[in-house]
């Protein structure tokens, strides 16, 4: 279990705040509260006014954030929810339009640093990887039960792992003798297939990332969620998304372009069937990435990309 002294370095913090543009009395949503690093700064900027609604699917993260923030901020409400259920949550809370919404995708440092959660090849623990432990399927179940081809597909699609097929074959060979139980079981198999190179990244990095994305279904429904989040914004409300994976960033970029009334099919003018309805203004022509100094002090920030949009007044807003 983690203590309150957990190190938490919110990624792209000043950029997130500058794009969110927190205003006094506003209603904000932190869709991925984690340890509450971004939440804390939003609450400080709200200065006792307005409201921050925070979500995470991980109860342990919420408990840790509550220990840090709960007694200091009366205008924070936190819920164990998948952000894909945000429209229902806001309607239960009778909240109409929100002034800002932050989505900081992926895994948190507390999840990676907790051996018993099984997210990391560096720490021995049960190979679990569920962000929401109420969920049934664990990474161990996938490793022990999925057909070889499906495993290879996951490693290739979500990890762009070049040795996906060989690794899947080795996994299936191994599990016939003894089922996968720990992170070390998997890390060792991958290392055996790929070998240890001098590069700083561990050979099992991409396989662990891919399995985590599959276990938590991180990409499923992301596009629909982003469209819904835009619908929930009040006029001039802002949606800020930080992603860590090229597939996520591509989804964010495409949704933002589509919602800004731009073409996303790239067909010639006469053939383009994009709706071209403008609901947002894009605030980041290119993704914002961390400066070298931030990456040096927090290597987990290295693949972060921030994109933001602002809602414009339309008939449905
Ligand atoms: C990168 S961390 C967020 C860190 C946080 N911004 C901070 O400053 O501490 C991502 C968090 O999002 C949560 N998460 C991922 N997918 C989610 C989803 N679909 N719904 C709710 N929470 C999710 C994870 O459990 C994790 O705690």
mmCIF file of N, CA and C in Angstrom, residues 20-145:
data_model
loop_
_atom_site.group_PDB
_atom_site.id
_atom_site.type_symbol
_atom_site.label_atom_id
_atom_site.label_comp_id
_atom_site.label_asym_id
_atom_site.label_seq_id
_atom_site.Cartn_x
_atom_site.Cartn_y
_atom_site.Cartn_z
ATOM 1 N N UNK A 20 -6.409 25.478 -19.428
ATOM 2 C CA UNK A 20 -7.708 25.366 -18.751
ATOM 3 C C UNK A 20 -8.277 26.743 -18.412
ATOM 4 N N UNK A 21 -7.376 27.683 -18.111
ATOM 5 C CA UNK A 21 -7.754 29.067 -17.784
ATOM 6 C C UNK A 21 -8.855 29.071 -16.707
ATOM 7 N N UNK A 22 -8.483 28.577 -15.524
ATOM 8 C CA UNK A 22 -9.455 28.439 -14.429
ATOM 9 C C UNK A 22 -9.978 29.811 -14.011
ATOM 10 N N UNK A 23 -11.298 29.919 -13.963
ATOM 11 C CA UNK A 23 -11.852 31.205 -13.521
ATOM 12 C C UNK A 23 -12.637 31.038 -12.235
ATOM 13 N N UNK A 24 -12.621 32.054 -11.423
ATOM 14 C CA UNK A 24 -13.304 32.001 -10.124
ATOM 15 C C UNK A 24 -14.752 31.581 -10.290
ATOM 16 N N UNK A 25 -15.208 30.716 -9.418
ATOM 17 C CA UNK A 25 -16.620 30.310 -9.440
ATOM 18 C C UNK A 25 -16.940 29.286 -10.510
ATOM 19 N N UNK A 26 -15.940 28.864 -11.278
ATOM 20 C CA UNK A 26 -16.192 27.938 -12.387
ATOM 21 C C UNK A 26 -16.377 26.494 -11.919
ATOM 22 N N UNK A 27 -16.948 25.704 -12.817
ATOM 23 C CA UNK A 27 -17.102 24.269 -12.539
ATOM 24 C C UNK A 27 -16.141 23.522 -13.448
ATOM 25 N N UNK A 28 -15.265 22.722 -12.833
ATOM 26 C CA UNK A 28 -14.230 22.001 -13.584
ATOM 27 C C UNK A 28 -14.334 20.506 -13.304
ATOM 28 N N UNK A 29 -13.874 19.726 -14.277
ATOM 29 C CA UNK A 29 -13.853 18.269 -14.089
ATOM 30 C C UNK A 29 -12.435 17.771 -14.350
ATOM 31 N N UNK A 30 -11.879 17.033 -13.377
ATOM 32 C CA UNK A 30 -10.621 16.326 -13.599
ATOM 33 C C UNK A 30 -11.019 14.859 -13.813
ATOM 34 N N UNK A 31 -10.982 14.429 -15.074
ATOM 35 C CA UNK A 31 -11.500 13.089 -15.414
ATOM 36 C C UNK A 31 -10.581 11.976 -14.952
ATOM 37 N N UNK A 32 -9.331 12.290 -14.653
ATOM 38 C CA UNK A 32 -8.333 11.271 -14.296
ATOM 39 C C UNK A 32 -7.518 11.816 -13.118
ATOM 40 N N UNK A 33 -8.101 11.800 -11.941
ATOM 41 C CA UNK A 33 -7.498 12.521 -10.817
ATOM 42 C C UNK A 33 -6.151 11.944 -10.381
ATOM 43 N N UNK A 34 -5.981 10.634 -10.471
ATOM 44 C CA UNK A 34 -4.718 10.031 -10.016
ATOM 45 C C UNK A 34 -4.430 10.467 -8.593
ATOM 46 N N UNK A 35 -3.216 10.940 -8.351
ATOM 47 C CA UNK A 35 -2.863 11.391 -7.004
ATOM 48 C C UNK A 35 -3.277 12.830 -6.754
ATOM 49 N N UNK A 36 -3.870 13.457 -7.753
ATOM 50 C CA UNK A 36 -4.453 14.780 -7.529
ATOM 51 C C UNK A 36 -3.503 15.943 -7.741
ATOM 52 N N UNK A 37 -2.422 15.721 -8.462
ATOM 53 C CA UNK A 37 -1.467 16.812 -8.701
ATOM 54 C C UNK A 37 -2.099 17.956 -9.486
ATOM 55 N N UNK A 38 -2.772 17.642 -10.592
ATOM 56 C CA UNK A 38 -3.442 18.695 -11.366
ATOM 57 C C UNK A 38 -4.637 19.237 -10.588
ATOM 58 N N UNK A 39 -5.377 18.324 -9.939
ATOM 59 C CA UNK A 39 -6.548 18.754 -9.154
ATOM 60 C C UNK A 39 -6.153 19.812 -8.131
ATOM 61 N N UNK A 40 -5.049 19.562 -7.456
ATOM 62 C CA UNK A 40 -4.629 20.477 -6.387
ATOM 63 C C UNK A 40 -4.430 21.897 -6.936
ATOM 64 N N UNK A 41 -3.775 21.993 -8.078
ATOM 65 C CA UNK A 41 -3.506 23.330 -8.639
ATOM 66 C C UNK A 41 -4.788 23.989 -9.130
ATOM 67 N N UNK A 42 -5.700 23.190 -9.686
ATOM 68 C CA UNK A 42 -6.989 23.756 -10.129
ATOM 69 C C UNK A 42 -7.717 24.306 -8.903
ATOM 70 N N UNK A 43 -7.699 23.522 -7.815
ATOM 71 C CA UNK A 43 -8.385 23.963 -6.592
ATOM 72 C C UNK A 43 -7.744 25.218 -6.024
ATOM 73 N N UNK A 44 -6.422 25.296 -6.082
ATOM 74 C CA UNK A 44 -5.747 26.506 -5.585
ATOM 75 C C UNK A 44 -6.180 27.709 -6.416
ATOM 76 N N UNK A 45 -6.301 27.509 -7.723
ATOM 77 C CA UNK A 45 -6.703 28.632 -8.570
ATOM 78 C C UNK A 45 -8.177 28.990 -8.352
ATOM 79 N N UNK A 46 -8.995 28.005 -8.012
ATOM 80 C CA UNK A 46 -10.411 28.311 -7.729
ATOM 81 C C UNK A 46 -10.541 29.108 -6.424
ATOM 82 N N UNK A 47 -9.532 28.938 -5.560
ATOM 83 C CA UNK A 47 -9.446 29.740 -4.341
ATOM 84 C C UNK A 47 -10.741 29.699 -3.512
ATOM 85 N N UNK A 48 -11.251 28.489 -3.329
ATOM 86 C CA UNK A 48 -12.426 28.333 -2.462
ATOM 87 C C UNK A 48 -13.749 28.590 -3.157
ATOM 88 N N UNK A 49 -13.728 29.012 -4.404
ATOM 89 C CA UNK A 49 -14.979 29.254 -5.125
ATOM 90 C C UNK A 49 -15.249 28.073 -6.057
ATOM 91 N N UNK A 50 -16.418 28.066 -6.682
ATOM 92 C CA UNK A 50 -16.686 27.076 -7.725
ATOM 93 C C UNK A 50 -16.625 25.644 -7.232
ATOM 94 N N UNK A 51 -16.269 24.757 -8.143
ATOM 95 C CA UNK A 51 -16.380 23.327 -7.832
ATOM 96 C C UNK A 51 -15.412 22.533 -8.710
ATOM 97 N N UNK A 52 -14.772 21.536 -8.111
ATOM 98 C CA UNK A 52 -13.996 20.586 -8.912
ATOM 99 C C UNK A 52 -14.594 19.193 -8.701
ATOM 100 N N UNK A 53 -15.006 18.592 -9.807
ATOM 101 C CA UNK A 53 -15.514 17.224 -9.769
ATOM 102 C C UNK A 53 -14.385 16.346 -10.306
ATOM 103 N N UNK A 54 -13.935 15.398 -9.480
ATOM 104 C CA UNK A 54 -12.789 14.580 -9.887
ATOM 105 C C UNK A 54 -13.211 13.122 -9.998
ATOM 106 N N UNK A 55 -12.664 12.449 -10.997
ATOM 107 C CA UNK A 55 -12.993 11.043 -11.229
ATOM 108 C C UNK A 55 -11.708 10.237 -11.341
ATOM 109 N N UNK A 56 -11.773 9.005 -10.943
ATOM 110 C CA UNK A 56 -10.733 8.046 -11.305
ATOM 111 C C UNK A 56 -11.379 6.679 -11.204
ATOM 112 N N UNK A 57 -10.895 5.754 -12.026
ATOM 113 C CA UNK A 57 -11.473 4.405 -11.906
ATOM 114 C C UNK A 57 -10.734 3.604 -10.848
ATOM 115 N N UNK A 58 -9.676 4.173 -10.284
ATOM 116 C CA UNK A 58 -8.832 3.481 -9.316
ATOM 117 C C UNK A 58 -9.125 4.001 -7.905
ATOM 118 N N UNK A 59 -9.735 3.152 -7.081
ATOM 119 C CA UNK A 59 -10.122 3.578 -5.733
ATOM 120 C C UNK A 59 -8.906 3.935 -4.877
ATOM 121 N N UNK A 60 -7.800 3.201 -5.066
ATOM 122 C CA UNK A 60 -6.610 3.468 -4.257
ATOM 123 C C UNK A 60 -6.068 4.865 -4.551
ATOM 124 N N UNK A 61 -6.105 5.260 -5.832
ATOM 125 C CA UNK A 61 -5.652 6.614 -6.195
ATOM 126 C C UNK A 61 -6.562 7.647 -5.548
ATOM 127 N N UNK A 62 -7.867 7.398 -5.598
ATOM 128 C CA UNK A 62 -8.820 8.356 -5.012
ATOM 129 C C UNK A 62 -8.579 8.496 -3.509
ATOM 130 N N UNK A 63 -8.309 7.355 -2.833
ATOM 131 C CA UNK A 63 -8.079 7.402 -1.386
ATOM 132 C C UNK A 63 -6.838 8.244 -1.083
ATOM 133 N N UNK A 64 -5.791 8.038 -1.876
ATOM 134 C CA UNK A 64 -4.555 8.795 -1.637
ATOM 135 C C UNK A 64 -4.776 10.277 -1.903
ATOM 136 N N UNK A 65 -5.483 10.585 -2.980
ATOM 137 C CA UNK A 65 -5.751 11.992 -3.291
ATOM 138 C C UNK A 65 -6.612 12.609 -2.183
ATOM 139 N N UNK A 66 -7.571 11.813 -1.676
ATOM 140 C CA UNK A 66 -8.440 12.354 -0.626
ATOM 141 C C UNK A 66 -7.630 12.684 0.620
ATOM 142 N N UNK A 67 -6.671 11.789 0.947
ATOM 143 C CA UNK A 67 -5.834 12.054 2.125
ATOM 144 C C UNK A 67 -5.073 13.361 1.961
ATOM 145 N N UNK A 68 -4.633 13.617 0.733
ATOM 146 C CA UNK A 68 -3.828 14.828 0.503
ATOM 147 C C UNK A 68 -4.686 16.085 0.418
ATOM 148 N N UNK A 69 -5.878 15.946 -0.204
ATOM 149 C CA UNK A 69 -6.620 17.160 -0.565
ATOM 150 C C UNK A 69 -7.926 17.346 0.191
ATOM 151 N N UNK A 70 -8.514 16.209 0.632
ATOM 152 C CA UNK A 70 -9.887 16.237 1.144
ATOM 153 C C UNK A 70 -10.131 17.289 2.197
ATOM 154 N N UNK A 71 -9.228 17.374 3.190
ATOM 155 C CA UNK A 71 -9.500 18.291 4.299
ATOM 156 C C UNK A 71 -9.173 19.740 3.933
ATOM 157 N N UNK A 72 -8.463 19.941 2.839
ATOM 158 C CA UNK A 72 -8.048 21.318 2.500
ATOM 159 C C UNK A 72 -9.038 22.022 1.588
ATOM 160 N N UNK A 73 -9.836 21.264 0.859
ATOM 161 C CA UNK A 73 -10.693 21.893 -0.154
ATOM 162 C C UNK A 73 -12.135 21.401 -0.007
ATOM 163 N N UNK A 74 -13.025 22.292 0.381
ATOM 164 C CA UNK A 74 -14.431 21.901 0.564
ATOM 165 C C UNK A 74 -15.162 21.788 -0.777
ATOM 166 N N UNK A 75 -14.569 22.353 -1.838
ATOM 167 C CA UNK A 75 -15.258 22.376 -3.137
ATOM 168 C C UNK A 75 -14.779 21.261 -4.077
ATOM 169 N N UNK A 76 -14.233 20.200 -3.474
ATOM 170 C CA UNK A 76 -13.806 19.027 -4.256
ATOM 171 C C UNK A 76 -14.756 17.862 -3.983
ATOM 172 N N UNK A 77 -15.262 17.270 -5.061
ATOM 173 C CA UNK A 77 -16.052 16.035 -4.932
ATOM 174 C C UNK A 77 -15.384 14.991 -5.805
ATOM 175 N N UNK A 78 -15.101 13.815 -5.255
ATOM 176 C CA UNK A 78 -14.393 12.801 -6.047
ATOM 177 C C UNK A 78 -15.215 11.514 -6.123
ATOM 178 N N UNK A 79 -15.130 10.837 -7.257
ATOM 179 C CA UNK A 79 -15.956 9.651 -7.505
ATOM 180 C C UNK A 79 -15.146 8.554 -8.183
ATOM 181 N N UNK A 80 -15.397 7.314 -7.795
ATOM 182 C CA UNK A 80 -14.809 6.193 -8.546
ATOM 183 C C UNK A 80 -15.696 5.918 -9.750
ATOM 184 N N UNK A 81 -15.275 6.432 -10.874
ATOM 185 C CA UNK A 81 -16.066 6.308 -12.106
ATOM 186 C C UNK A 81 -15.112 6.179 -13.283
ATOM 187 N N UNK A 82 -15.566 5.513 -14.306
ATOM 188 C CA UNK A 82 -14.876 5.551 -15.589
ATOM 189 C C UNK A 82 -15.291 6.863 -16.255
ATOM 190 N N UNK A 83 -14.338 7.601 -16.807
ATOM 191 C CA UNK A 83 -14.741 8.904 -17.358
ATOM 192 C C UNK A 83 -15.740 8.764 -18.510
ATOM 193 N N UNK A 84 -15.836 7.548 -19.049
ATOM 194 C CA UNK A 84 -16.818 7.366 -20.126
ATOM 195 C C UNK A 84 -18.243 7.521 -19.586
ATOM 196 N N UNK A 85 -18.403 7.452 -18.249
ATOM 197 C CA UNK A 85 -19.730 7.644 -17.652
ATOM 198 C C UNK A 85 -19.938 9.081 -17.176
ATOM 199 N N UNK A 86 -19.083 9.989 -17.633
ATOM 200 C CA UNK A 86 -19.188 11.381 -17.174
ATOM 201 C C UNK A 86 -20.571 11.993 -17.426
ATOM 202 N N UNK A 87 -21.173 11.796 -18.608
ATOM 203 C CA UNK A 87 -22.482 12.425 -18.819
ATOM 204 C C UNK A 87 -23.495 11.998 -17.744
ATOM 205 N N UNK A 88 -23.502 10.683 -17.378
ATOM 206 C CA UNK A 88 -24.441 10.221 -16.342
ATOM 207 C C UNK A 88 -24.128 10.842 -14.995
ATOM 208 N N UNK A 89 -22.832 10.890 -14.667
ATOM 209 C CA UNK A 89 -22.445 11.449 -13.373
ATOM 210 C C UNK A 89 -22.897 12.909 -13.281
ATOM 211 N N UNK A 90 -22.619 13.695 -14.315
ATOM 212 C CA UNK A 90 -22.984 15.108 -14.262
ATOM 213 C C UNK A 90 -24.496 15.274 -14.194
ATOM 214 N N UNK A 91 -25.203 14.384 -14.875
ATOM 215 C CA UNK A 91 -26.656 14.544 -14.802
ATOM 216 C C UNK A 91 -27.165 14.173 -13.406
ATOM 217 N N UNK A 92 -26.535 13.134 -12.762
ATOM 218 C CA UNK A 92 -26.904 12.817 -11.361
ATOM 219 C C UNK A 92 -26.628 13.990 -10.437
ATOM 220 N N UNK A 93 -25.521 14.694 -10.709
ATOM 221 C CA UNK A 93 -25.139 15.823 -9.847
ATOM 222 C C UNK A 93 -25.879 17.111 -10.238
ATOM 223 N N UNK A 94 -26.698 16.991 -11.275
ATOM 224 C CA UNK A 94 -27.464 18.136 -11.790
ATOM 225 C C UNK A 94 -26.551 19.288 -12.186
ATOM 226 N N UNK A 95 -25.439 18.914 -12.816
ATOM 227 C CA UNK A 95 -24.509 19.924 -13.328
ATOM 228 C C UNK A 95 -24.767 20.070 -14.823
ATOM 229 N N UNK A 96 -24.972 21.307 -15.270
ATOM 230 C CA UNK A 96 -25.189 21.550 -16.692
ATOM 231 C C UNK A 96 -23.840 21.672 -17.387
ATOM 232 N N UNK A 97 -23.546 22.808 -17.962
ATOM 233 C CA UNK A 97 -22.277 22.985 -18.675
ATOM 234 C C UNK A 97 -21.106 23.151 -17.718
ATOM 235 N N UNK A 98 -19.942 22.610 -18.092
ATOM 236 C CA UNK A 98 -18.750 22.798 -17.265
ATOM 237 C C UNK A 98 -17.778 23.755 -17.967
ATOM 238 N N UNK A 99 -16.980 24.443 -17.153
ATOM 239 C CA UNK A 99 -16.077 25.460 -17.707
ATOM 240 C C UNK A 99 -14.751 24.887 -18.177
ATOM 241 N N UNK A 100 -14.444 23.700 -17.697
ATOM 242 C CA UNK A 100 -13.189 23.092 -18.135
ATOM 243 C C UNK A 100 -13.151 21.640 -17.755
ATOM 244 N N UNK A 101 -12.473 20.878 -18.598
ATOM 245 C CA UNK A 101 -12.421 19.432 -18.395
ATOM 246 C C UNK A 101 -10.991 18.983 -18.730
ATOM 247 N N UNK A 102 -10.370 18.283 -17.798
ATOM 248 C CA UNK A 102 -9.000 17.797 -18.012
ATOM 249 C C UNK A 102 -9.006 16.273 -18.097
ATOM 250 N N UNK A 103 -8.294 15.745 -19.085
ATOM 251 C CA UNK A 103 -8.121 14.289 -19.206
ATOM 252 C C UNK A 103 -6.622 14.031 -19.347
ATOM 253 N N UNK A 104 -6.040 13.407 -18.323
ATOM 254 C CA UNK A 104 -4.603 13.100 -18.323
ATOM 255 C C UNK A 104 -4.521 11.578 -18.419
ATOM 256 N N UNK A 105 -4.403 11.091 -19.651
ATOM 257 C CA UNK A 105 -4.617 9.668 -19.919
ATOM 258 C C UNK A 105 -3.492 8.772 -19.376
ATOM 259 N N UNK A 106 -3.746 7.478 -19.408
ATOM 260 C CA UNK A 106 -2.681 6.518 -19.109
ATOM 261 C C UNK A 106 -2.619 6.105 -17.666
ATOM 262 N N UNK A 107 -1.416 5.713 -17.281
ATOM 263 C CA UNK A 107 -1.196 5.082 -15.984
ATOM 264 C C UNK A 107 -0.537 6.097 -15.055
ATOM 265 N N UNK A 108 -0.778 5.975 -13.748
ATOM 266 C CA UNK A 108 -0.174 6.955 -12.832
ATOM 267 C C UNK A 108 1.096 6.383 -12.217
ATOM 268 N N UNK A 109 1.897 7.273 -11.633
ATOM 269 C CA UNK A 109 3.131 6.765 -11.024
ATOM 270 C C UNK A 109 2.810 5.881 -9.829
ATOM 271 N N UNK A 110 1.709 6.161 -9.149
ATOM 272 C CA UNK A 110 1.395 5.311 -7.989
ATOM 273 C C UNK A 110 1.048 3.898 -8.446
ATOM 274 N N UNK A 111 0.386 3.785 -9.604
ATOM 275 C CA UNK A 111 0.076 2.439 -10.108
ATOM 276 C C UNK A 111 1.371 1.726 -10.501
ATOM 277 N N UNK A 112 2.243 2.448 -11.213
ATOM 278 C CA UNK A 112 3.503 1.837 -11.661
ATOM 279 C C UNK A 112 4.402 1.445 -10.491
ATOM 280 N N UNK A 113 4.318 2.214 -9.419
ATOM 281 C CA UNK A 113 5.237 1.988 -8.299
ATOM 282 C C UNK A 113 4.675 1.047 -7.235
ATOM 283 N N UNK A 114 3.474 0.532 -7.448
ATOM 284 C CA UNK A 114 2.895 -0.405 -6.467
ATOM 285 C C UNK A 114 3.043 -1.827 -7.007
ATOM 286 N N UNK A 115 3.984 -2.578 -6.411
ATOM 287 C CA UNK A 115 4.286 -3.933 -6.917
ATOM 288 C C UNK A 115 3.029 -4.787 -6.995
ATOM 289 N N UNK A 116 2.169 -4.652 -5.988
ATOM 290 C CA UNK A 116 1.004 -5.552 -5.928
ATOM 291 C C UNK A 116 -0.052 -5.258 -6.990
ATOM 292 N N UNK A 117 0.080 -4.130 -7.698
ATOM 293 C CA UNK A 117 -0.876 -3.825 -8.764
ATOM 294 C C UNK A 117 -0.436 -4.452 -10.099
ATOM 295 N N UNK A 118 0.824 -4.859 -10.159
ATOM 296 C CA UNK A 118 1.292 -5.635 -11.304
ATOM 297 C C UNK A 118 1.400 -4.876 -12.614
ATOM 298 N N UNK A 119 1.672 -3.565 -12.557
ATOM 299 C CA UNK A 119 1.813 -2.774 -13.785
ATOM 300 C C UNK A 119 3.254 -2.744 -14.294
ATOM 301 N N UNK A 120 4.207 -3.037 -13.417
ATOM 302 C CA UNK A 120 5.601 -2.758 -13.771
ATOM 303 C C UNK A 120 6.470 -4.008 -13.847
ATOM 304 N N UNK A 121 7.312 -4.041 -14.895
ATOM 305 C CA UNK A 121 8.258 -5.153 -15.029
ATOM 306 C C UNK A 121 9.422 -4.980 -14.059
ATOM 307 N N UNK A 122 9.529 -3.800 -13.438
ATOM 308 C CA UNK A 122 10.654 -3.558 -12.519
ATOM 309 C C UNK A 122 10.397 -4.122 -11.128
ATOM 310 N N UNK A 123 9.097 -4.326 -10.800
ATOM 311 C CA UNK A 123 8.750 -4.762 -9.447
ATOM 312 C C UNK A 123 8.016 -6.088 -9.528
ATOM 313 N N UNK A 124 8.428 -7.051 -8.740
ATOM 314 C CA UNK A 124 7.750 -8.352 -8.782
ATOM 315 C C UNK A 124 6.417 -8.281 -8.044
ATOM 316 N N UNK A 125 5.373 -8.744 -8.721
ATOM 317 C CA UNK A 125 4.035 -8.765 -8.108
ATOM 318 C C UNK A 125 3.124 -9.583 -8.997
ATOM 319 N N UNK A 126 1.887 -9.808 -8.527
ATOM 320 C CA UNK A 126 0.934 -10.552 -9.359
ATOM 321 C C UNK A 126 0.675 -9.771 -10.634
ATOM 322 N N UNK A 127 0.600 -10.462 -11.763
ATOM 323 C CA UNK A 127 0.452 -9.719 -13.015
ATOM 324 C C UNK A 127 -1.030 -9.387 -13.228
ATOM 325 N N UNK A 128 -1.427 -8.253 -12.690
ATOM 326 C CA UNK A 128 -2.832 -7.870 -12.578
ATOM 327 C C UNK A 128 -3.182 -6.752 -13.569
ATOM 328 N N UNK A 129 -2.696 -5.535 -13.325
ATOM 329 C CA UNK A 129 -2.830 -4.380 -14.226
ATOM 330 C C UNK A 129 -4.223 -3.789 -14.302
ATOM 331 N N UNK A 130 -5.143 -4.164 -13.430
ATOM 332 C CA UNK A 130 -6.466 -3.531 -13.486
ATOM 333 C C UNK A 130 -6.422 -2.186 -12.785
ATOM 334 N N UNK A 131 -6.874 -1.143 -13.460
ATOM 335 C CA UNK A 131 -6.990 0.156 -12.796
ATOM 336 C C UNK A 131 -8.172 0.128 -11.829
ATOM 337 N N UNK A 132 -9.260 -0.481 -12.268
ATOM 338 C CA UNK A 132 -10.438 -0.645 -11.413
ATOM 339 C C UNK A 132 -10.459 -2.100 -10.973
ATOM 340 N N UNK A 133 -10.143 -2.342 -9.700
ATOM 341 C CA UNK A 133 -9.997 -3.732 -9.244
ATOM 342 C C UNK A 133 -11.344 -4.451 -9.114
ATOM 343 N N UNK A 134 -12.459 -3.729 -9.369
ATOM 344 C CA UNK A 134 -13.771 -4.413 -9.397
ATOM 345 C C UNK A 134 -13.953 -5.149 -10.724
ATOM 346 N N UNK A 135 -13.124 -4.769 -11.688
ATOM 347 C CA UNK A 135 -13.194 -5.401 -13.011
ATOM 348 C C UNK A 135 -12.754 -6.866 -12.911
ATOM 349 N N UNK A 136 -13.303 -7.713 -13.786
ATOM 350 C CA UNK A 136 -13.026 -9.146 -13.673
ATOM 351 C C UNK A 136 -11.666 -9.533 -14.276
ATOM 352 N N UNK A 137 -11.411 -9.074 -15.519
ATOM 353 C CA UNK A 137 -10.263 -9.606 -16.260
ATOM 354 C C UNK A 137 -8.934 -8.972 -15.839
ATOM 355 N N UNK A 138 -7.970 -9.836 -15.523
ATOM 356 C CA UNK A 138 -6.626 -9.367 -15.189
ATOM 357 C C UNK A 138 -5.673 -9.685 -16.351
ATOM 358 N N UNK A 139 -4.480 -9.101 -16.278
ATOM 359 C CA UNK A 139 -3.478 -9.388 -17.308
ATOM 360 C C UNK A 139 -3.092 -10.868 -17.283
ATOM 361 N N UNK A 140 -3.043 -11.462 -16.094
ATOM 362 C CA UNK A 140 -2.678 -12.888 -15.989
ATOM 363 C C UNK A 140 -3.679 -13.743 -16.755
ATOM 364 N N UNK A 141 -4.960 -13.397 -16.622
ATOM 365 C CA UNK A 141 -5.978 -14.190 -17.340
ATOM 366 C C UNK A 141 -5.774 -14.092 -18.847
ATOM 367 N N UNK A 142 -5.487 -12.882 -19.339
ATOM 368 C CA UNK A 142 -5.262 -12.732 -20.780
ATOM 369 C C UNK A 142 -4.056 -13.562 -21.213
ATOM 370 N N UNK A 143 -2.969 -13.470 -20.448
ATOM 371 C CA UNK A 143 -1.743 -14.194 -20.815
ATOM 372 C C UNK A 143 -1.958 -15.700 -20.809
ATOM 373 N N UNK A 144 -2.769 -16.170 -19.855
ATOM 374 C CA UNK A 144 -2.950 -17.615 -19.705
ATOM 375 C C UNK A 144 -4.046 -18.185 -20.596
ATOM 376 N N UNK A 145 -4.905 -17.304 -21.133
ATOM 377 C CA UNK A 145 -6.079 -17.833 -21.852
ATOM 378 C C UNK A 145 -6.192 -17.418 -23.315
#
